[in-house]
Amino acid sequence: MTSALETINLTHFVAGERVESGPVHHDVSPSDSTDVVASWGAAADDLAHQAIEAAVAAAPGWSATTGARRGEILTTAGLEIARRAEELGRILAREEGKTLPEAIGEVRRAAQILQFQGGQAIRNRGQLLDSVRPGIEVSITREPVGVVSVITPWNFPIAIPAWKIAPALAHGNTLVLKPAEAVPASAWHLVDVLHRAGLPDGVLNLVLGSGRDVGDTLTGSAGLNAVTFTGSEGTGRRVLDRASAAGIRAQLEMGGKNPLVVIDDADLDVAVTQALAGAFGSTGQRCTASSRLIVTRGIHDRFVDRLSAAMARWRVGHALEDGIDMGPVVDQVQLDQDRRYVEQAAVAGREVVGGQLEAAETDGFFMRPALVLGTDPSDAINREEVFGPVASVIEVEDYEHALAVANDTPYGLAAGIVTTSLAAAHDFRKRAQAGMVMVNLATAGVDFHVPFGGRGASSFGPREQGEEAREFFTQVKTAYVAAGAVT
Ligand code: TXE
């Protein structure tokens, strides 16, 4: 299946130049160890510094460019990405492992984000007020933050870079992007498309490399004004420490341990469909995954039976194969982590449905979706983010008990409920301690024109996406003008 697939040679982008460097790395498909999606040379510190310098040099020109022109470039890039959704979706599916329809959907989402944020570039409105002193007008405007470092994870290789880059560019910032080592090809194409759409040299620089090698440079160097990061909690804390020490602003999106509550009056079909999609869509590798299924006693057994049966019917296989429901786990380290959580639960006496390795024609990281039953809220599997196709079930007495368990987490990204009761839906929307609440929907699956983000250990700083994205990527200026002295 993969023999005809080409290997793409990737470069860094610094000051508009395509720069090569060693040592060479290979981007190998998690579906097939013989499929090398891309080859690229890892950056060292000097290249990261050059990228920052290029962004610093480009900042005055880009911030002075009209919003209309910035928006035009983003929109043009968005249209090209939408047109090439199938082609780019295949590359994304190959390098990350989500199914081809999921990957094409993600590419289309990136295109929508670019177009939406392109429109936002001319909506940088301010305020004009009377001063408390006579004859003085006060204006409040927003200006670019300056040079922003963008550090992204592997699980959404084009959508996450797009939802950080697009508003940052729309609001006049210049950037250095470092995508995750496992998925450089999708990010490279995004940067390539934006350059060909007319982005001036140095406005968006791309550094391919490991966070261990260049992460500290990209989070604490002179010249940077902000860093936006999505990834693990541990790395996020380190990024925050570096940014604080450098005195620059930081925005972090980290983990989730998202509850999906199912109560007795739920429509069982809705509950099973949403739990399946929420827990195992994108191989469960989403910060918004519905990883804790909190189910009241009256519906528990029927829900578990139906969900287990649906899971057994799921086809796990090569990301490009027709008709599969779930692709491979991203790499061996993640597969080991997923299996370890399942095995530890089994050792602790929990019943596990699924979770076995799946045999396939190609050498990939294939694991069947796993459901861990009879868990306690204090189990590791209910406290820590697994980040794979692993969900747990917690049986509870009633709605109040379910709500208490749902809120009993250090995280607070998304929370969902499946119910036919308007009162329960309304109450949950108010009392769930999460940045995003879903009713009769999985916790995963969000829109691009509204805020995205969480509470507690999940997020730090202003929300991403939608109009709200402006908050992080602009700084406020308050100006006082004594009108009488102006001729
Ligand atoms: O994350 P990292 P990894 C979780 C998930 C997964 C685990 C490890 O549990 O199993 O994290 O994944 C860059 N300074 N999530 O190793 O290390 C790194 O190169 C600056 C959940 O991929 O956090 C990459 O570009 N940057 C999460 C990015 O940080 C550094 C999504 C994320 O990598 C750096 C991803 C450093 N010192 C992983 N070290 C979610 N919830 O969405 C690394 N990086």
Short mmCIF file of C-alpha atoms and ligand atoms in Angstrom, two decimals:
data_model
loop_
_atom_site.label_atom_id
_atom_site.label_comp_id
_atom_site.label_asym_id
_atom_site.label_seq_id
_atom_site.Cartn_x
_atom_site.Cartn_y
_atom_site.Cartn_z
CA MET A 1 0.00 0.00 0.00
CA THR A 2 2.78 2.45 0.86
CA SER A 3 5.44 1.59 -1.72
CA ALA A 4 4.30 4.32 -4.14
CA LEU A 5 4.30 7.05 -1.51
CA GLU A 6 7.02 9.65 -1.83
CA THR A 7 9.37 10.94 0.85
CA ILE A 8 9.25 14.73 1.12
CA ASN A 9 12.47 16.65 1.80
CA LEU A 10 11.75 19.36 4.33
CA THR A 11 13.71 22.51 5.08
CA HIS A 12 13.60 25.16 7.76
CA PHE A 13 12.30 28.60 6.70
CA VAL A 14 14.40 31.46 8.02
CA ALA A 15 14.03 35.02 6.69
CA GLY A 16 12.17 33.61 3.69
CA GLU A 17 15.01 31.25 2.80
CA ARG A 18 14.67 27.50 2.74
CA VAL A 19 17.54 26.39 4.93
CA GLU A 20 18.92 22.87 5.27
CA SER A 21 20.79 21.50 8.26
CA GLY A 22 21.96 18.23 9.69
CA PRO A 23 21.72 15.72 11.27
CA VAL A 24 19.05 14.10 9.12
CA HIS A 25 15.89 12.73 10.75
CA HIS A 26 13.19 10.58 9.22
CA ASP A 27 9.48 11.10 9.72
CA VAL A 28 8.24 7.51 9.74
CA SER A 29 4.56 6.63 9.47
CA PRO A 30 3.04 5.07 12.61
CA SER A 31 0.99 2.87 10.25
CA ASP A 32 4.00 1.38 8.48
CA SER A 33 7.65 1.47 9.52
CA THR A 34 8.72 1.23 5.85
CA ASP A 35 6.89 4.45 4.90
CA VAL A 36 9.23 7.41 5.36
CA VAL A 37 6.94 10.42 5.01
CA ALA A 38 9.64 13.06 5.16
CA SER A 39 13.29 13.65 5.88
CA TRP A 40 14.61 16.76 7.56
CA GLY A 41 17.64 18.11 9.33
CA ALA A 42 17.29 19.06 12.99
CA ALA A 43 18.00 22.66 13.98
CA ALA A 44 20.56 23.58 16.57
CA ASP A 45 20.55 26.67 18.75
CA ASP A 46 22.24 28.95 16.21
CA LEU A 47 19.48 28.39 13.67
CA ALA A 48 16.81 29.01 16.31
CA HIS A 49 18.52 32.31 17.14
CA GLN A 50 18.67 33.25 13.45
CA ALA A 51 14.96 32.55 13.16
CA ILE A 52 14.22 34.83 16.12
CA GLU A 53 16.43 37.56 14.61
CA ALA A 54 14.60 37.26 11.29
CA ALA A 55 11.25 37.64 13.06
CA VAL A 56 12.56 40.67 14.98
CA ALA A 57 13.76 42.28 11.72
CA ALA A 58 10.41 41.64 9.99
CA ALA A 59 8.27 42.93 12.86
CA PRO A 60 8.12 46.69 12.07
CA GLY A 61 7.13 46.11 8.43
CA TRP A 62 4.51 43.49 9.18
CA SER A 63 2.91 45.41 12.02
CA ALA A 64 2.63 48.42 9.70
CA THR A 65 1.02 46.33 6.93
CA THR A 66 -2.71 46.95 6.70
CA GLY A 67 -5.07 44.45 8.26
CA ALA A 68 -6.69 44.15 4.84
CA ARG A 69 -3.44 42.91 3.28
CA ARG A 70 -2.67 40.57 6.16
CA GLY A 71 -6.16 39.17 5.91
CA GLU A 72 -5.86 38.75 2.16
CA ILE A 73 -2.73 36.60 2.56
CA LEU A 74 -4.40 34.42 5.19
CA THR A 75 -7.51 34.01 3.06
CA THR A 76 -5.50 33.13 -0.04
CA ALA A 77 -3.58 30.51 1.95
CA GLY A 78 -6.82 29.15 3.38
CA LEU A 79 -8.30 28.73 -0.09
CA GLU A 80 -5.23 26.82 -1.31
CA ILE A 81 -5.28 24.53 1.71
CA ALA A 82 -9.00 23.86 1.22
CA ARG A 83 -8.36 23.05 -2.45
CA ARG A 84 -5.55 20.63 -1.53
CA ALA A 85 -7.38 19.03 1.42
CA GLU A 86 -7.19 15.47 0.02
CA GLU A 87 -3.47 15.68 -0.81
CA LEU A 88 -2.49 17.32 2.48
CA GLY A 89 -4.86 15.02 4.37
CA ARG A 90 -2.98 11.99 3.01
CA ILE A 91 0.34 13.42 4.22
CA LEU A 92 -1.17 14.18 7.62
CA ALA A 93 -2.73 10.70 7.93
CA ARG A 94 0.60 9.14 6.98
CA GLU A 95 2.65 11.08 9.50
CA GLU A 96 0.26 11.25 12.47
CA GLY A 97 -1.83 8.12 12.00
CA LYS A 98 -5.39 9.41 12.21
CA THR A 99 -7.75 7.98 9.59
CA LEU A 100 -7.81 9.63 6.18
CA PRO A 101 -11.31 11.13 6.66
CA GLU A 102 -10.21 12.51 10.05
CA ALA A 103 -7.04 13.92 8.48
CA ILE A 104 -8.88 15.55 5.57
CA GLY A 105 -11.32 17.01 8.09
CA GLU A 106 -8.42 18.47 10.04
CA VAL A 107 -6.91 20.05 6.91
CA ARG A 108 -10.29 21.60 6.06
CA ARG A 109 -10.46 22.93 9.59
CA ALA A 110 -7.05 24.58 9.16
CA ALA A 111 -8.34 26.22 5.97
CA GLN A 112 -11.44 27.52 7.78
CA ILE A 113 -9.30 28.90 10.60
CA LEU A 114 -7.07 30.79 8.14
CA GLN A 115 -10.10 32.27 6.42
CA PHE A 116 -11.88 33.18 9.66
CA GLN A 117 -8.80 34.80 11.17
CA GLY A 118 -8.10 36.49 7.82
CA GLY A 119 -11.43 38.24 8.30
CA GLN A 120 -10.51 39.19 11.85
CA ALA A 121 -7.46 41.10 10.60
CA ILE A 122 -9.69 44.09 9.71
CA ARG A 123 -11.76 43.87 12.88
CA ASN A 124 -9.15 45.16 15.29
CA ARG A 125 -11.61 47.60 16.80
CA GLY A 126 -10.88 49.89 19.71
CA GLN A 127 -12.80 52.30 21.93
CA LEU A 128 -13.09 56.06 22.17
CA LEU A 129 -14.21 57.53 25.50
CA ASP A 130 -14.53 60.91 27.14
CA SER A 131 -11.91 61.45 29.79
CA VAL A 132 -12.96 62.24 33.34
CA ARG A 133 -11.13 65.53 32.71
CA PRO A 134 -12.72 68.12 30.42
CA GLY A 135 -11.50 68.52 26.83
CA ILE A 136 -9.65 65.23 26.72
CA GLU A 137 -10.47 62.15 24.67
CA VAL A 138 -9.27 58.70 25.61
CA SER A 139 -8.75 55.97 23.03
CA ILE A 140 -8.07 52.31 23.71
CA THR A 141 -6.43 50.44 20.84
CA ARG A 142 -4.71 47.11 20.40
CA GLU A 143 -1.29 46.66 18.86
CA PRO A 144 0.70 43.52 17.99
CA VAL A 145 2.62 41.90 20.84
CA GLY A 146 5.69 41.58 18.60
CA VAL A 147 7.66 38.38 18.08
CA VAL A 148 5.87 35.19 19.11
CA SER A 149 7.30 31.70 19.52
CA VAL A 150 4.81 28.98 18.55
CA ILE A 151 5.41 25.45 19.88
CA THR A 152 2.99 22.74 18.80
CA PRO A 153 2.32 19.05 19.55
CA TRP A 154 1.93 16.07 17.24
CA ASN A 155 -1.75 15.25 17.63
CA PHE A 156 -3.17 17.99 15.36
CA PRO A 157 -0.24 18.60 13.00
CA ILE A 158 -1.91 21.30 10.87
CA ALA A 159 -4.93 22.54 12.84
CA ILE A 160 -3.05 23.54 16.00
CA PRO A 161 -0.27 25.40 14.12
CA ALA A 162 -3.02 27.10 12.06
CA TRP A 163 -5.05 28.18 15.07
CA LYS A 164 -2.01 29.76 16.69
CA ILE A 165 -0.36 31.20 13.56
CA ALA A 166 -3.47 32.63 11.88
CA PRO A 167 -4.60 35.01 14.64
CA ALA A 168 -0.99 35.92 15.45
CA LEU A 169 -0.39 36.97 11.84
CA ALA A 170 -3.80 38.59 11.48
CA HIS A 171 -2.99 40.88 14.39
CA GLY A 172 0.43 41.85 13.04
CA ASN A 173 2.90 39.65 14.91
CA THR A 174 5.94 37.89 13.47
CA LEU A 175 6.63 34.29 14.38
CA VAL A 176 8.94 31.37 14.88
CA LEU A 177 7.12 28.03 14.64
CA LYS A 178 8.54 24.79 16.01
CA PRO A 179 6.24 21.85 15.32
CA ALA A 180 6.56 18.49 17.10
CA GLU A 181 9.35 16.26 15.82
CA ALA A 182 6.93 13.49 14.88
CA VAL A 183 4.88 15.56 12.43
CA PRO A 184 6.98 18.17 10.59
CA ALA A 185 5.53 17.67 7.10
CA SER A 186 2.05 19.08 7.73
CA ALA A 187 3.45 22.19 9.41
CA TRP A 188 5.99 22.61 6.62
CA HIS A 189 3.19 22.65 4.03
CA LEU A 190 1.25 25.21 6.03
CA VAL A 191 4.29 27.50 6.12
CA ASP A 192 5.03 26.90 2.43
CA VAL A 193 1.46 27.79 1.44
CA LEU A 194 1.51 30.97 3.53
CA HIS A 195 4.77 32.10 1.90
CA ARG A 196 3.46 31.51 -1.57
CA ALA A 197 0.31 33.41 -0.62
CA GLY A 198 2.48 36.50 -0.20
CA LEU A 199 3.84 36.49 3.35
CA PRO A 200 6.94 38.75 3.44
CA ASP A 201 10.30 37.20 4.32
CA GLY A 202 10.95 36.70 8.02
CA VAL A 203 7.33 37.12 9.13
CA LEU A 204 6.84 33.38 9.69
CA ASN A 205 9.95 31.31 10.35
CA LEU A 206 9.96 27.55 10.71
CA VAL A 207 12.47 25.67 12.81
CA LEU A 208 12.35 21.89 12.70
CA GLY A 209 13.94 20.24 15.66
CA SER A 210 13.61 18.69 19.05
CA GLY A 211 12.24 20.58 22.01
CA ARG A 212 15.15 19.30 24.04
CA ASP A 213 17.65 20.97 21.68
CA VAL A 214 16.00 24.28 20.81
CA GLY A 215 13.08 24.55 23.25
CA ASP A 216 14.88 26.70 25.80
CA THR A 217 16.09 29.09 23.10
CA LEU A 218 12.58 29.42 21.70
CA THR A 219 11.03 30.17 25.06
CA GLY A 220 13.48 32.50 26.78
CA SER A 221 15.67 34.37 24.28
CA ALA A 222 16.07 38.09 23.83
CA GLY A 223 13.87 39.32 20.99
CA LEU A 224 10.87 37.19 21.89
CA ASN A 225 7.76 38.90 23.27
CA ALA A 226 5.47 35.90 23.76
CA VAL A 227 5.26 32.14 23.55
CA THR A 228 2.19 30.06 22.76
CA PHE A 229 2.47 26.34 23.51
CA THR A 230 0.33 23.21 23.30
CA GLY A 231 1.65 19.94 24.65
CA SER A 232 2.21 18.03 27.85
CA GLU A 233 1.78 19.52 31.30
CA GLY A 234 5.41 18.96 32.28
CA THR A 235 6.80 20.73 29.24
CA GLY A 236 4.18 23.45 29.62
CA ARG A 237 5.38 24.20 33.16
CA ARG A 238 8.95 24.45 31.90
CA VAL A 239 7.89 26.78 29.10
CA LEU A 240 6.09 28.95 31.67
CA ASP A 241 9.16 29.10 33.91
CA ARG A 242 11.36 30.15 30.98
CA ALA A 243 8.87 32.75 29.78
CA SER A 244 8.40 34.21 33.27
CA ALA A 245 12.16 34.45 33.76
CA ALA A 246 12.41 36.28 30.43
CA GLY A 247 9.46 38.50 31.36
CA ILE A 248 7.37 37.59 28.31
CA ARG A 249 3.76 36.49 28.09
CA ALA A 250 2.84 32.82 27.79
CA GLN A 251 -0.22 30.92 26.66
CA LEU A 252 -0.34 27.20 27.45
CA GLU A 253 -2.79 24.50 26.41
CA MET A 254 -1.99 21.25 28.18
CA GLY A 255 -3.80 18.14 29.24
CA GLY A 256 -7.33 17.09 29.97
CA LYS A 257 -9.12 14.30 31.82
CA ASN A 258 -12.50 15.12 30.43
CA PRO A 259 -15.65 13.63 31.95
CA LEU A 260 -18.63 12.53 29.89
CA VAL A 261 -21.53 12.04 32.30
CA VAL A 262 -24.32 9.67 31.29
CA ILE A 263 -27.39 9.73 33.54
CA ASP A 264 -30.37 7.38 33.77
CA ASP A 265 -32.65 9.41 31.49
CA ALA A 266 -30.08 9.56 28.66
CA ASP A 267 -30.92 8.42 25.14
CA LEU A 268 -28.77 5.28 25.01
CA ASP A 269 -27.99 5.65 21.28
CA VAL A 270 -26.74 9.20 21.81
CA ALA A 271 -24.72 8.14 24.86
CA VAL A 272 -22.97 5.28 23.05
CA THR A 273 -22.36 7.23 19.84
CA GLN A 274 -20.90 10.22 21.69
CA ALA A 275 -18.81 8.12 24.08
CA LEU A 276 -17.35 6.13 21.20
CA ALA A 277 -16.48 9.21 19.15
CA GLY A 278 -15.31 11.19 22.16
CA ALA A 279 -13.11 8.50 23.66
CA PHE A 280 -11.65 6.85 20.57
CA GLY A 281 -11.91 9.36 17.71
CA SER A 282 -8.41 10.40 16.52
CA THR A 283 -7.20 7.28 18.38
CA GLY A 284 -8.08 9.00 21.66
CA GLN A 285 -5.09 11.31 21.16
CA ARG A 286 -6.92 14.55 21.85
CA CYS A 287 -6.69 16.83 24.85
CA THR A 288 -10.49 17.00 24.66
CA ALA A 289 -10.99 13.19 24.56
CA SER A 290 -13.89 11.87 26.66
CA SER A 291 -11.59 9.73 28.77
CA ARG A 292 -13.73 9.43 31.93
CA LEU A 293 -17.20 8.00 31.38
CA ILE A 294 -19.22 8.68 34.53
CA VAL A 295 -22.41 6.66 34.44
CA THR A 296 -25.35 6.45 36.86
CA ARG A 297 -26.41 3.05 38.20
CA GLY A 298 -29.74 2.73 36.35
CA ILE A 299 -28.20 2.89 32.87
CA HIS A 300 -24.66 1.62 33.62
CA ASP A 301 -24.97 -2.01 32.52
CA ARG A 302 -26.92 -1.27 29.34
CA PHE A 303 -24.46 1.51 28.43
CA VAL A 304 -21.39 -0.67 29.03
CA ASP A 305 -22.87 -3.59 27.04
CA ARG A 306 -23.75 -1.41 24.07
CA LEU A 307 -20.46 0.51 24.11
CA SER A 308 -18.42 -2.71 24.38
CA ALA A 309 -20.31 -4.21 21.44
CA ALA A 310 -19.75 -1.08 19.35
CA MET A 311 -16.05 -1.10 20.21
CA ALA A 312 -15.73 -4.73 19.17
CA ARG A 313 -17.07 -3.79 15.73
CA TRP A 314 -14.47 -1.02 15.28
CA ARG A 315 -11.87 -1.67 12.63
CA VAL A 316 -8.36 -0.65 13.61
CA GLY A 317 -5.76 -0.39 10.85
CA HIS A 318 -3.52 1.56 8.50
CA ALA A 319 -4.52 5.23 8.44
CA LEU A 320 -4.95 5.19 4.65
CA GLU A 321 -7.04 2.00 4.55
CA ASP A 322 -10.65 2.36 3.43
CA GLY A 323 -13.31 1.82 6.05
CA ILE A 324 -11.19 1.80 9.18
CA ASP A 325 -12.56 3.47 12.30
CA MET A 326 -9.29 4.07 14.10
CA GLY A 327 -5.67 4.44 13.00
CA PRO A 328 -2.51 3.55 14.94
CA VAL A 329 -1.11 5.16 18.06
CA VAL A 330 1.51 7.79 17.16
CA ASP A 331 4.68 5.96 18.21
CA GLN A 332 6.19 3.22 20.35
CA VAL A 333 6.61 5.45 23.42
CA GLN A 334 2.94 6.44 23.35
CA LEU A 335 1.85 2.83 22.69
CA ASP A 336 3.88 1.65 25.69
CA GLN A 337 2.32 4.39 27.83
CA ASP A 338 -1.22 3.45 26.74
CA ARG A 339 -0.66 -0.26 27.36
CA ARG A 340 0.96 0.42 30.73
CA TYR A 341 -2.15 2.22 31.99
CA VAL A 342 -4.34 -0.65 30.81
CA GLU A 343 -2.09 -3.30 32.37
CA GLN A 344 -1.84 -1.42 35.67
CA ALA A 345 -5.62 -1.22 35.82
CA ALA A 346 -5.90 -4.95 35.16
CA VAL A 347 -3.33 -5.71 37.88
CA ALA A 348 -5.37 -3.54 40.27
CA GLY A 349 -8.35 -5.82 39.59
CA ARG A 350 -10.25 -3.66 37.10
CA GLU A 351 -12.03 -5.36 34.23
CA VAL A 352 -10.65 -4.38 30.81
CA VAL A 353 -12.61 -4.64 27.57
CA GLY A 354 -10.38 -4.53 24.44
CA GLY A 355 -6.96 -2.89 24.55
CA GLN A 356 -5.09 -5.73 22.82
CA LEU A 357 -2.48 -5.17 20.14
CA GLU A 358 -4.05 -5.54 16.70
CA ALA A 359 -2.30 -7.59 14.03
CA ALA A 360 -1.99 -5.84 10.66
CA GLU A 361 -0.31 -6.31 7.30
CA THR A 362 2.06 -3.43 7.97
CA ASP A 363 4.40 -2.87 10.89
CA GLY A 364 2.61 -0.15 12.87
CA PHE A 365 1.46 0.74 16.39
CA PHE A 366 -2.00 -0.79 16.31
CA MET A 367 -3.99 -1.14 19.50
CA ARG A 368 -7.68 -1.86 19.94
CA PRO A 369 -9.76 0.67 21.90
CA ALA A 370 -9.76 -0.13 25.62
CA LEU A 371 -12.50 0.37 28.19
CA VAL A 372 -11.60 -0.06 31.85
CA LEU A 373 -14.61 -0.92 34.00
CA GLY A 374 -15.37 -0.62 37.70
CA THR A 375 -12.85 2.12 38.31
CA ASP A 376 -12.60 4.41 41.31
CA PRO A 377 -12.18 8.18 40.90
CA SER A 378 -8.82 7.89 42.68
CA ASP A 379 -7.37 5.37 40.18
CA ALA A 380 -4.37 6.63 38.19
CA ILE A 381 -6.37 6.14 35.02
CA ASN A 382 -8.89 8.70 36.30
CA ARG A 383 -6.31 11.22 37.52
CA GLU A 384 -3.70 11.25 34.73
CA GLU A 385 -3.97 11.93 31.01
CA VAL A 386 -3.30 8.68 29.09
CA PHE A 387 -3.54 10.27 25.64
CA GLY A 388 -4.51 7.13 23.77
CA PRO A 389 -7.52 4.93 22.93
CA VAL A 390 -8.20 4.20 26.59
CA ALA A 391 -11.34 5.25 28.49
CA SER A 392 -12.51 4.38 31.99
CA VAL A 393 -15.99 3.91 33.42
CA ILE A 394 -16.93 5.18 36.88
CA GLU A 395 -20.31 4.00 38.16
CA VAL A 396 -22.12 6.56 40.35
CA GLU A 397 -25.38 6.79 42.32
CA ASP A 398 -27.11 9.76 40.74
CA TYR A 399 -26.65 13.10 38.97
CA GLU A 400 -25.23 14.94 42.01
CA HIS A 401 -22.70 12.18 42.56
CA ALA A 402 -21.79 12.25 38.85
CA LEU A 403 -21.25 16.02 38.93
CA ALA A 404 -19.01 15.77 42.00
CA VAL A 405 -16.88 13.06 40.35
CA ALA A 406 -16.76 15.01 37.06
CA ASN A 407 -15.38 18.05 38.88
CA ASP A 408 -12.92 16.01 40.95
CA THR A 409 -9.89 16.53 38.69
CA PRO A 410 -6.95 18.92 38.54
CA TYR A 411 -7.84 19.53 34.90
CA GLY A 412 -10.75 21.51 33.49
CA LEU A 413 -10.71 21.54 29.72
CA ALA A 414 -14.06 20.06 28.58
CA ALA A 415 -16.98 18.32 30.31
CA GLY A 416 -20.04 16.69 28.77
CA ILE A 417 -23.37 15.26 29.81
CA VAL A 418 -25.83 12.99 28.02
CA THR A 419 -29.35 13.53 29.30
CA THR A 420 -32.92 14.19 28.12
CA SER A 421 -33.57 16.38 31.18
CA LEU A 422 -33.50 20.09 30.48
CA ALA A 423 -32.99 20.74 34.19
CA ALA A 424 -29.93 18.45 34.36
CA ALA A 425 -28.48 19.91 31.15
CA HIS A 426 -28.95 23.43 32.44
CA ASP A 427 -27.52 22.64 35.86
CA PHE A 428 -24.49 20.87 34.36
CA ARG A 429 -23.77 23.78 32.05
CA LYS A 430 -23.60 26.05 35.09
CA ARG A 431 -21.80 23.83 37.59
CA ALA A 432 -19.30 21.83 35.49
CA GLN A 433 -15.82 23.16 36.26
CA ALA A 434 -14.47 23.27 32.71
CA GLY A 435 -13.69 25.80 30.03
CA MET A 436 -15.99 24.05 27.57
CA VAL A 437 -19.27 22.22 28.29
CA MET A 438 -21.13 19.89 25.92
CA VAL A 439 -24.70 18.64 26.22
CA ASN A 440 -25.57 15.46 24.34
CA LEU A 441 -22.23 15.80 22.57
CA ALA A 442 -18.79 14.30 23.11
CA THR A 443 -16.24 16.48 24.90
CA ALA A 444 -14.15 16.52 21.70
CA GLY A 445 -15.29 18.36 18.59
CA VAL A 446 -15.21 22.15 18.75
CA ASP A 447 -15.89 25.09 16.43
CA PHE A 448 -13.20 27.44 15.15
CA HIS A 449 -15.04 30.74 15.67
CA VAL A 450 -15.50 30.53 19.45
CA PRO A 451 -13.06 30.40 22.38
CA PHE A 452 -11.14 27.20 23.10
CA GLY A 453 -9.45 26.49 26.41
CA GLY A 454 -9.80 25.25 29.94
CA ARG A 455 -9.27 25.81 33.63
CA GLY A 456 -6.95 24.47 36.31
CA ALA A 457 -4.02 22.41 35.05
CA SER A 458 -5.40 22.36 31.49
CA SER A 459 -4.65 25.89 30.40
CA PHE A 460 -2.80 29.05 31.25
CA GLY A 461 -3.39 32.47 29.76
CA PRO A 462 -6.11 33.79 27.47
CA ARG A 463 -8.27 31.52 25.31
CA GLU A 464 -7.34 30.42 21.82
CA GLN A 465 -9.43 30.60 18.64
CA GLY A 466 -12.36 32.73 17.55
CA GLU A 467 -12.42 36.44 18.16
CA GLU A 468 -11.03 35.80 21.65
CA ALA A 469 -7.64 34.84 20.16
CA ARG A 470 -6.95 38.58 19.82
CA GLU A 471 -6.51 38.83 23.60
CA PHE A 472 -3.17 37.01 23.63
CA PHE A 473 -1.80 38.30 20.34
CA THR A 474 -2.36 42.00 21.00
CA GLN A 475 -1.41 44.49 23.69
CA VAL A 476 -3.56 47.37 24.81
CA LYS A 477 -2.62 51.02 24.37
CA THR A 478 -4.54 53.77 26.16
CA ALA A 479 -4.00 57.23 24.65
CA TYR A 480 -5.11 60.63 26.05
CA VAL A 481 -5.53 63.50 23.62
CA ALA A 482 -6.23 67.07 24.78
CA ALA A 483 -8.27 68.04 21.71
CA GLY A 484 -8.15 71.78 22.40
CA ALA A 485 -4.42 72.01 21.78
CA VAL A 486 -4.59 70.26 18.38
CA THR A 487 -5.06 72.38 15.27
O1 TXE B 1 4.88 16.30 24.44
P1 TXE B 1 5.79 17.56 24.70
P2 TXE B 1 5.22 14.95 23.64
C1 TXE B 1 0.99 14.64 26.31
C2 TXE B 1 0.62 13.19 26.10
C3 TXE B 1 1.87 12.61 25.54
C4 TXE B 1 2.93 13.40 26.25
C5 TXE B 1 4.26 13.50 25.56
O2 TXE B 1 0.33 12.60 27.34
O3 TXE B 1 1.98 11.27 25.84
O4 TXE B 1 2.38 14.69 26.35
O5 TXE B 1 4.11 14.00 24.25
C6 TXE B 1 8.16 20.72 22.45
N1 TXE B 1 10.94 23.60 25.63
N2 TXE B 1 0.52 15.50 25.25
O6 TXE B 1 6.57 14.44 24.01
O7 TXE B 1 7.14 17.15 25.08
C7 TXE B 1 8.12 19.48 21.62
O8 TXE B 1 9.22 19.42 20.73
C8 TXE B 1 10.08 23.97 24.66
C9 TXE B 1 -0.77 16.05 25.45
O9 TXE B 1 4.99 15.17 22.22
O10 TXE B 1 5.03 18.44 25.62
C10 TXE B 1 6.77 19.66 20.92
O11 TXE B 1 6.92 20.56 19.85
N3 TXE B 1 9.42 23.08 23.90
C11 TXE B 1 -1.01 17.25 24.60
C12 TXE B 1 5.92 20.28 22.03
O12 TXE B 1 6.84 20.85 22.94
C13 TXE B 1 9.61 21.78 24.15
C14 TXE B 1 -0.52 17.13 23.18
C15 TXE B 1 5.04 19.27 22.78
O13 TXE B 1 5.88 18.23 23.25
C16 TXE B 1 10.48 21.34 25.15
C17 TXE B 1 0.80 16.53 23.12
C18 TXE B 1 11.15 22.32 25.92
N4 TXE B 1 11.99 22.01 26.91
C19 TXE B 1 1.25 15.72 24.13
N5 TXE B 1 10.45 20.00 25.17
C20 TXE B 1 -2.46 17.69 24.66
N6 TXE B 1 -3.13 17.49 25.79
O14 TXE B 1 -2.97 18.26 23.70
C21 TXE B 1 9.62 19.60 24.20
N7 TXE B 1 9.11 20.68 23.56
#
